Tab-separated table of C-alpha atoms and ligand atoms in Angstrom:
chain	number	residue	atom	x	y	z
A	1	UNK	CA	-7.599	15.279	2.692
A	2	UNK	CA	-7.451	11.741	1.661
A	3	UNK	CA	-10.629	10.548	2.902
A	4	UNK	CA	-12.596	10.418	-0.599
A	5	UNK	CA	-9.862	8.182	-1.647
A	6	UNK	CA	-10.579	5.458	0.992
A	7	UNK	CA	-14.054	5.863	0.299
A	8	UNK	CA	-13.295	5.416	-3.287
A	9	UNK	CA	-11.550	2.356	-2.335
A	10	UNK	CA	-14.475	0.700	-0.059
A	11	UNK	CA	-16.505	1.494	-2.419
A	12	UNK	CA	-15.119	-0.459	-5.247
A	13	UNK	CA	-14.091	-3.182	-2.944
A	14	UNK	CA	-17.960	-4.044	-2.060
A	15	UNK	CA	-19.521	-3.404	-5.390
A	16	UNK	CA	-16.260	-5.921	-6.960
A	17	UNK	CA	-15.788	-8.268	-4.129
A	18	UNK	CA	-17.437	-10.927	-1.300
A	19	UNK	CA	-15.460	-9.013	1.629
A	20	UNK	CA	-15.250	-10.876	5.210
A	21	UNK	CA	-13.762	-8.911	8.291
A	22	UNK	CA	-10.389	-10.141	8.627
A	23	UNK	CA	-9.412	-9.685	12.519
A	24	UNK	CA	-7.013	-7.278	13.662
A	25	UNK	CA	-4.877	-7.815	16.758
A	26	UNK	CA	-6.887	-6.547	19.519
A	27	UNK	CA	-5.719	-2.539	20.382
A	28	UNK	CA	-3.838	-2.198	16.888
A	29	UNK	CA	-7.508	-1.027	15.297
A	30	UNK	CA	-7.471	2.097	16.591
A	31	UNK	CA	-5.041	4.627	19.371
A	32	UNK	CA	-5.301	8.085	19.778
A	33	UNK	CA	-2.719	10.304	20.850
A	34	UNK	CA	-2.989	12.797	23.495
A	35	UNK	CA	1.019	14.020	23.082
A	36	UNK	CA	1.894	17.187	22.854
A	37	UNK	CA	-0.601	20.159	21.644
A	38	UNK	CA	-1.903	17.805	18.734
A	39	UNK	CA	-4.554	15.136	18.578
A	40	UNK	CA	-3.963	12.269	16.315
A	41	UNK	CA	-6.160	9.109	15.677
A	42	UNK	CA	-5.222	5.938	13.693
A	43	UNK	CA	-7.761	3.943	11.993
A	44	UNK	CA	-7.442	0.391	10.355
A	45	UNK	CA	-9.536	-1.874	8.398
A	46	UNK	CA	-8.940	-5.326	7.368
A	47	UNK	CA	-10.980	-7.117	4.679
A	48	UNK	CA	-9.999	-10.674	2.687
A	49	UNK	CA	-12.176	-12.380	-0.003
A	50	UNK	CA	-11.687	-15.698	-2.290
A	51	UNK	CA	-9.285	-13.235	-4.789
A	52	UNK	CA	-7.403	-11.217	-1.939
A	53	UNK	CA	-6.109	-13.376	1.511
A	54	UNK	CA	-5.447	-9.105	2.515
A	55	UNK	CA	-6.517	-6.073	2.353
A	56	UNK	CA	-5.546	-3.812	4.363
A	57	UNK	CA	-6.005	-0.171	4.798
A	58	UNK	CA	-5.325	2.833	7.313
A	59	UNK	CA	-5.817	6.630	8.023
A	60	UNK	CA	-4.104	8.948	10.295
A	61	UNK	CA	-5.586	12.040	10.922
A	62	UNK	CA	-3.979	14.541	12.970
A	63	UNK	CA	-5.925	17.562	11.634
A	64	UNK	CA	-3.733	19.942	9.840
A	65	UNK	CA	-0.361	18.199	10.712
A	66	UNK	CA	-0.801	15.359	9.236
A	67	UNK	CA	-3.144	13.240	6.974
A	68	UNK	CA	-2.125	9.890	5.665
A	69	UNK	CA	-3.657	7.372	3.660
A	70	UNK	CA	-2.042	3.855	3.375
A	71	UNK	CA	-3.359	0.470	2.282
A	72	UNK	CA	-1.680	-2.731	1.082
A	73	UNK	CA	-3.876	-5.196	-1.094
A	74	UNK	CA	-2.095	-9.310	-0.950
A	75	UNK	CA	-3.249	-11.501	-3.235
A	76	UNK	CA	-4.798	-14.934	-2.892
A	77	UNK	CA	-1.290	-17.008	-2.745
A	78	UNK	CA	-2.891	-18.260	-6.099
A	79	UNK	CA	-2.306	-15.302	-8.079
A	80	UNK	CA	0.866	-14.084	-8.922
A	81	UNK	CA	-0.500	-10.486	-9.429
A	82	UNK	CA	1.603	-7.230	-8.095
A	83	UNK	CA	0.537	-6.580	-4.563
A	84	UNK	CA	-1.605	-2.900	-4.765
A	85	UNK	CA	0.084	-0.542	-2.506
A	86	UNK	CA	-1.207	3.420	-1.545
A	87	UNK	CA	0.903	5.630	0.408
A	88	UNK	CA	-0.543	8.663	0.139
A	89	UNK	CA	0.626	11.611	3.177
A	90	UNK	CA	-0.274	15.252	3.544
A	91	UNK	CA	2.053	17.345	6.532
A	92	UNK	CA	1.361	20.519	7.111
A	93	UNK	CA	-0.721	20.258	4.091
A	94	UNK	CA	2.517	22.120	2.754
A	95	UNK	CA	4.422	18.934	1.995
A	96	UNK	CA	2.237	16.450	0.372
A	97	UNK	CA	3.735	12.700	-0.556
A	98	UNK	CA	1.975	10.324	-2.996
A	99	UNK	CA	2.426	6.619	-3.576
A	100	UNK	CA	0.847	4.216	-5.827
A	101	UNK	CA	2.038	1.300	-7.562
A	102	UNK	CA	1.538	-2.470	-8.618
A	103	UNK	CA	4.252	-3.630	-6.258
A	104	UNK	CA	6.033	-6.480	-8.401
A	105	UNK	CA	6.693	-9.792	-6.860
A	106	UNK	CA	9.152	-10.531	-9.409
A	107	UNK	CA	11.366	-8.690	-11.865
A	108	UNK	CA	11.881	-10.830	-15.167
A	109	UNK	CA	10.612	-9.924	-18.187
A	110	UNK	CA	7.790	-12.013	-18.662
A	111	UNK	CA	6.827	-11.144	-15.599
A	112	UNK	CA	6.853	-7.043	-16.286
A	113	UNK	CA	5.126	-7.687	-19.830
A	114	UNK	CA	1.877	-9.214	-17.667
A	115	UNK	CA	1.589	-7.102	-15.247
A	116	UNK	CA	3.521	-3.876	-15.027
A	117	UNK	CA	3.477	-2.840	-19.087
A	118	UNK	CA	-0.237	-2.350	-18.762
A	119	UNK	CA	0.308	0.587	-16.686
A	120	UNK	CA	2.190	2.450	-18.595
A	121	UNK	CA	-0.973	4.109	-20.470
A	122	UNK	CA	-2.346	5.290	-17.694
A	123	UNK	CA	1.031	6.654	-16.212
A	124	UNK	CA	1.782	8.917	-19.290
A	125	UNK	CA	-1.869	10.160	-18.764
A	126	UNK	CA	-0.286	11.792	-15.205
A	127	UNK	CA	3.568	12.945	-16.154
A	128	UNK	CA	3.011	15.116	-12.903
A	129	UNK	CA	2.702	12.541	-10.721
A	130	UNK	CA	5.656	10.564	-11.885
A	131	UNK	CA	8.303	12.277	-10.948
A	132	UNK	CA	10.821	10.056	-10.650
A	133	UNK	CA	12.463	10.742	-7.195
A	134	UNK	CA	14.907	9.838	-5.269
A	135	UNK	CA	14.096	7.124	-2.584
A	136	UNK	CA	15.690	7.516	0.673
A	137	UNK	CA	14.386	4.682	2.596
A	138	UNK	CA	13.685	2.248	0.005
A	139	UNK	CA	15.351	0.573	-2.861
A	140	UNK	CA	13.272	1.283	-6.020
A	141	UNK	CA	14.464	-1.957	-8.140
A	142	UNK	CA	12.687	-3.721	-5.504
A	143	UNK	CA	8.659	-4.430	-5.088
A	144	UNK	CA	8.634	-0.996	-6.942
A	145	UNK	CA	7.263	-0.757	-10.708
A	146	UNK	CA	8.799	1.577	-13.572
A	147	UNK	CA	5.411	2.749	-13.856
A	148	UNK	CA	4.487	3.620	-9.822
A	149	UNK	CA	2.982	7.190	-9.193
A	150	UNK	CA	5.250	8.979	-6.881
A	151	UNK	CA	5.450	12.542	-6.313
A	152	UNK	CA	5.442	16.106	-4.151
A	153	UNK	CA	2.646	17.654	-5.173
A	154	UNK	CA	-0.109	20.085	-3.992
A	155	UNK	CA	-3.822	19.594	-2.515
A	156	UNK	CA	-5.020	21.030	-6.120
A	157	UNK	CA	-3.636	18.314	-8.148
A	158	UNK	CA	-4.416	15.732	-5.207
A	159	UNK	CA	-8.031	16.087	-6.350
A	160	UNK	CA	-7.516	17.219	-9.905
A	161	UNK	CA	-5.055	14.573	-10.630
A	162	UNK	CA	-4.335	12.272	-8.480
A	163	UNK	CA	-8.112	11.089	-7.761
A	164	UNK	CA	-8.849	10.416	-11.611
A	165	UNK	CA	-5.614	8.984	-11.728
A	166	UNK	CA	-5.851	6.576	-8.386
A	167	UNK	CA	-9.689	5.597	-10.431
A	168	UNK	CA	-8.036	4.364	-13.249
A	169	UNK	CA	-5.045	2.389	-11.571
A	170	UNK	CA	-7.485	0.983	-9.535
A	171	UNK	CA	-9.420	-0.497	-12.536
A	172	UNK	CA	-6.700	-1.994	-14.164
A	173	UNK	CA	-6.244	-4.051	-11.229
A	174	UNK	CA	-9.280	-5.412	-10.484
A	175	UNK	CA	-9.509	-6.111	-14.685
A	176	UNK	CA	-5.661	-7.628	-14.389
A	177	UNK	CA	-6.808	-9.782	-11.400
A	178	UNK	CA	-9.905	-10.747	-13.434
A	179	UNK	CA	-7.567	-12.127	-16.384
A	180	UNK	CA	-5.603	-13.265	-14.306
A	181	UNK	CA	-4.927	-17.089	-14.705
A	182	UNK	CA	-5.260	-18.649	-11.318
A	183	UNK	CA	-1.970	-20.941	-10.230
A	184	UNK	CA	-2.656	-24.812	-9.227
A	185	UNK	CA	0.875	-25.982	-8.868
A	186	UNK	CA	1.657	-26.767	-5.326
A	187	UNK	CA	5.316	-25.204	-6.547
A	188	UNK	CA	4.147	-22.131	-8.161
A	189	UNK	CA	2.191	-21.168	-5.250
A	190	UNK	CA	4.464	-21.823	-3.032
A	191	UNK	CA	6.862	-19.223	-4.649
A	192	UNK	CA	3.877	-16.839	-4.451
A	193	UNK	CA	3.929	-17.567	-0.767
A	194	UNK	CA	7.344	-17.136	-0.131
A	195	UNK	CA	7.184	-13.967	-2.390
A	196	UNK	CA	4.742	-12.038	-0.575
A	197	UNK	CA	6.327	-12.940	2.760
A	198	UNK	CA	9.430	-11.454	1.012
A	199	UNK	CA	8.052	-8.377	0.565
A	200	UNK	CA	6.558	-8.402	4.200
A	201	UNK	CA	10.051	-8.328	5.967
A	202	UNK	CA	11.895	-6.193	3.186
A	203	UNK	CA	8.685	-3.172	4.170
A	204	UNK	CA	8.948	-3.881	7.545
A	205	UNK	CA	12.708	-3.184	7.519
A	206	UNK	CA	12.360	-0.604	5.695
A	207	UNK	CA	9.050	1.221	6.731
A	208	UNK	CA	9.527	5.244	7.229
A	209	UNK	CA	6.593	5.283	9.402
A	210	UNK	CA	8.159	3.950	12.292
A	211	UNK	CA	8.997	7.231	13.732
A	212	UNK	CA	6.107	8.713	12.964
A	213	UNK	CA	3.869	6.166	14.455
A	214	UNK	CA	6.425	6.157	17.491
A	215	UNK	CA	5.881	9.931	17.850
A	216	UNK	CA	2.633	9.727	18.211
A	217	UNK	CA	1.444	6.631	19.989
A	218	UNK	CA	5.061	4.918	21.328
A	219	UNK	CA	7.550	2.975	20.140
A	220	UNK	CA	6.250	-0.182	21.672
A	221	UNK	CA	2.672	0.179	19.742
A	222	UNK	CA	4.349	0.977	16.706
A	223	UNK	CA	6.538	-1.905	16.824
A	224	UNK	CA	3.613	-4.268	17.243
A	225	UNK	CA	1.745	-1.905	14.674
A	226	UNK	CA	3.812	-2.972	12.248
A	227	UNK	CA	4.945	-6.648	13.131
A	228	UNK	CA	1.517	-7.770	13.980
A	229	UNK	CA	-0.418	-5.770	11.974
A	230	UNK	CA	1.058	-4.296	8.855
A	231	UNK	CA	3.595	-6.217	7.845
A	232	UNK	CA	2.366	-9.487	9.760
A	233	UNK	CA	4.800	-12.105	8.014
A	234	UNK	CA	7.465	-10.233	8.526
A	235	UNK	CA	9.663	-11.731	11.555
A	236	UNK	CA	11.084	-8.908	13.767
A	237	UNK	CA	14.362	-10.225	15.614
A	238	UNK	CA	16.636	-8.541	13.358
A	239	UNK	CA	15.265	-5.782	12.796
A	240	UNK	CA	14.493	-4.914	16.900
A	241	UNK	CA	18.143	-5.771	17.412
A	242	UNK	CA	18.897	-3.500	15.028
A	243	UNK	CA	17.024	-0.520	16.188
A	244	UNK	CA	18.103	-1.033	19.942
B	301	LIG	C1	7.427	7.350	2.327
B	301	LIG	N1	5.666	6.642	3.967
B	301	LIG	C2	6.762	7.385	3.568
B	301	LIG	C3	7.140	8.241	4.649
B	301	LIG	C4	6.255	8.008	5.692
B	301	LIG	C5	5.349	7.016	5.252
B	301	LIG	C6	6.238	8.699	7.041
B	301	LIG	C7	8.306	9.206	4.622
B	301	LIG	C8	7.817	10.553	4.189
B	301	LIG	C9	8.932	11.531	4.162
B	301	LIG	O1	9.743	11.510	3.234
B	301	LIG	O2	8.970	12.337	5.080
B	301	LIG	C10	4.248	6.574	6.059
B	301	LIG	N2	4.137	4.168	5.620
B	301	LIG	C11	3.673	5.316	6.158
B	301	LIG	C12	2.519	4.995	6.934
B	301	LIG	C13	2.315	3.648	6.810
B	301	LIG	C14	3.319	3.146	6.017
B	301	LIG	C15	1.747	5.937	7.728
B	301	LIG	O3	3.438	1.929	5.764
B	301	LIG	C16	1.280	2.743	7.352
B	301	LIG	C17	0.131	3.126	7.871
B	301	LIG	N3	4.765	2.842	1.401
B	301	LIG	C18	3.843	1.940	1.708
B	301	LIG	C19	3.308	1.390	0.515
B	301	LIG	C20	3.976	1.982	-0.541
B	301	LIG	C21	4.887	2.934	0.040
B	301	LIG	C22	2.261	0.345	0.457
B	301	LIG	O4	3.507	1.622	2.849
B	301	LIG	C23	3.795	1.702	-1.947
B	301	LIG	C24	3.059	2.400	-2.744
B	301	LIG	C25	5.728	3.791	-0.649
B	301	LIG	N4	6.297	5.504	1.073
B	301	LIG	C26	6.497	4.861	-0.102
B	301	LIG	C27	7.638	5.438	-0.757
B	301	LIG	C28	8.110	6.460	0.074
B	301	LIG	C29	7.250	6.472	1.232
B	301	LIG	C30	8.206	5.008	-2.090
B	301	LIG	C31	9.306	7.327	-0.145
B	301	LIG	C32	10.398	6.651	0.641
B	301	LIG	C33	11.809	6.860	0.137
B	301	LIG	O5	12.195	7.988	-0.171
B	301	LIG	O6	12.533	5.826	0.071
């Protein structure tokens, strides 16, 4: 379902970028799950280059039940650019879940002029996939965008819509991070550092996919899935305590 888009996304990120293999923890690359009647494989890949210290992207595909698409893209600590993120998930392919946005590190106004204003032409372009929801799991004032795509939708508008759409975000970003003015104050990227790591413990808090990774390949994996791997500078004593 999603797989065009994360060849899309390779794609772009060899023709734009100098991409080196960034190691993932050994046995987080890859599991399969043999539970119950359905197969389901995860994939990850892991990229970094002088303008992004991460990139990060996975599939699940577990045939017709399931289809995700998810990738995170972290900035060199010298840019104070939104962090990319794609959360894109088909069930059933009945109920079908699309994410995008320039996550914000920040929320001031300067801040929103730079970098999330420029989104808003493309956004009006695709009323249909801005539905402004309800989130359940996280809080939308934070590392979320006015302008994010997020909507239900169907498998026709996922590739009549959403593809064009996900083409266009994606161009802006690579053009924003070309413009972008790179920091050189010890202080200012510090901030950036502490920023990202922010955002690193607030999704790994927060992540939905813990029970569906848990589902499928155990509670243990998906733990170190997402401590380790994901979310990687995210600390995870509170958050274990709090799920035991
Ligand atoms: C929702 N994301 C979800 C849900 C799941 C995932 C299972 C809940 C779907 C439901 O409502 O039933 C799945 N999240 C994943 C997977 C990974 C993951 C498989 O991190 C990793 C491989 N989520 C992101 C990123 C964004 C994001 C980068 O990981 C930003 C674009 C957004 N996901 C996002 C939002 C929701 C969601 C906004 C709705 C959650 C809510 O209602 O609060």
């Amino acid at each position: 379902m999603f797989a065009p888009f994360k060849e899309y996304l390779e794609e772009e990120l060899f023709k734009h970028f100098d991409l080196r293999s960034r190691s993932i923890p050994v046995g987080l690359e890859s599991n399969v799950s043999e539970r119950g009647k359905n197969r389901a494989t995860i994939q990850s890949w892991c990229y970094q280059c002088p303008q992004f210290r991460k990139i990060r992207y996975s599939y699940i595909d577990a045939g017709e039940t399931a289809q995700v698409f998810n990738s995170v893209i972290y900035p060199a600590h010298h840019y104070d650019i939104p962090l990319l993120g794609v959360d894109f998930l088909s069930f059933g392919k009945k109920k079908i879940l699309v994410v995008m946005d320039f996550q914000p590190l920040f929320r001031d106004r300067t801040y929103t002029d730079k970098y999330i204003e420029p989104m808003r032409k493309i956004r009006d372009k695709y009323n249909e996939l801005a539905q402004n929801l309800e989130m359940k799991f996280y809080d939308a004032n934070q590392y979320f965008s006015k302008y994010l795509l997020f909507a239900k939708t169907d498998s026709e508008t996922v590739v009549n819509r959403l593809f064009p759409a996900y083409q266009e975000y994606l161009s802006l970003y690579w053009q924003m991070l070309a413009d972008a003015e790179p920091l050189t104050e010890p202080e200012a990227i510090q901030r950036i550092v502490t920023a990202q790591k922010e955002y690193d413990q607030y999704s790994a808090e927060r992540d939905p996919a813990h029970g569906l990774f848990s589902s499928y390949f155990g509670a243990e994996w998906s733990e170190k899935f997402l401590y380790e791997f994901l979310f990687e500078d995210a600390s995870p004593l509170a958050v274990s305590s709090a799920r035991k």
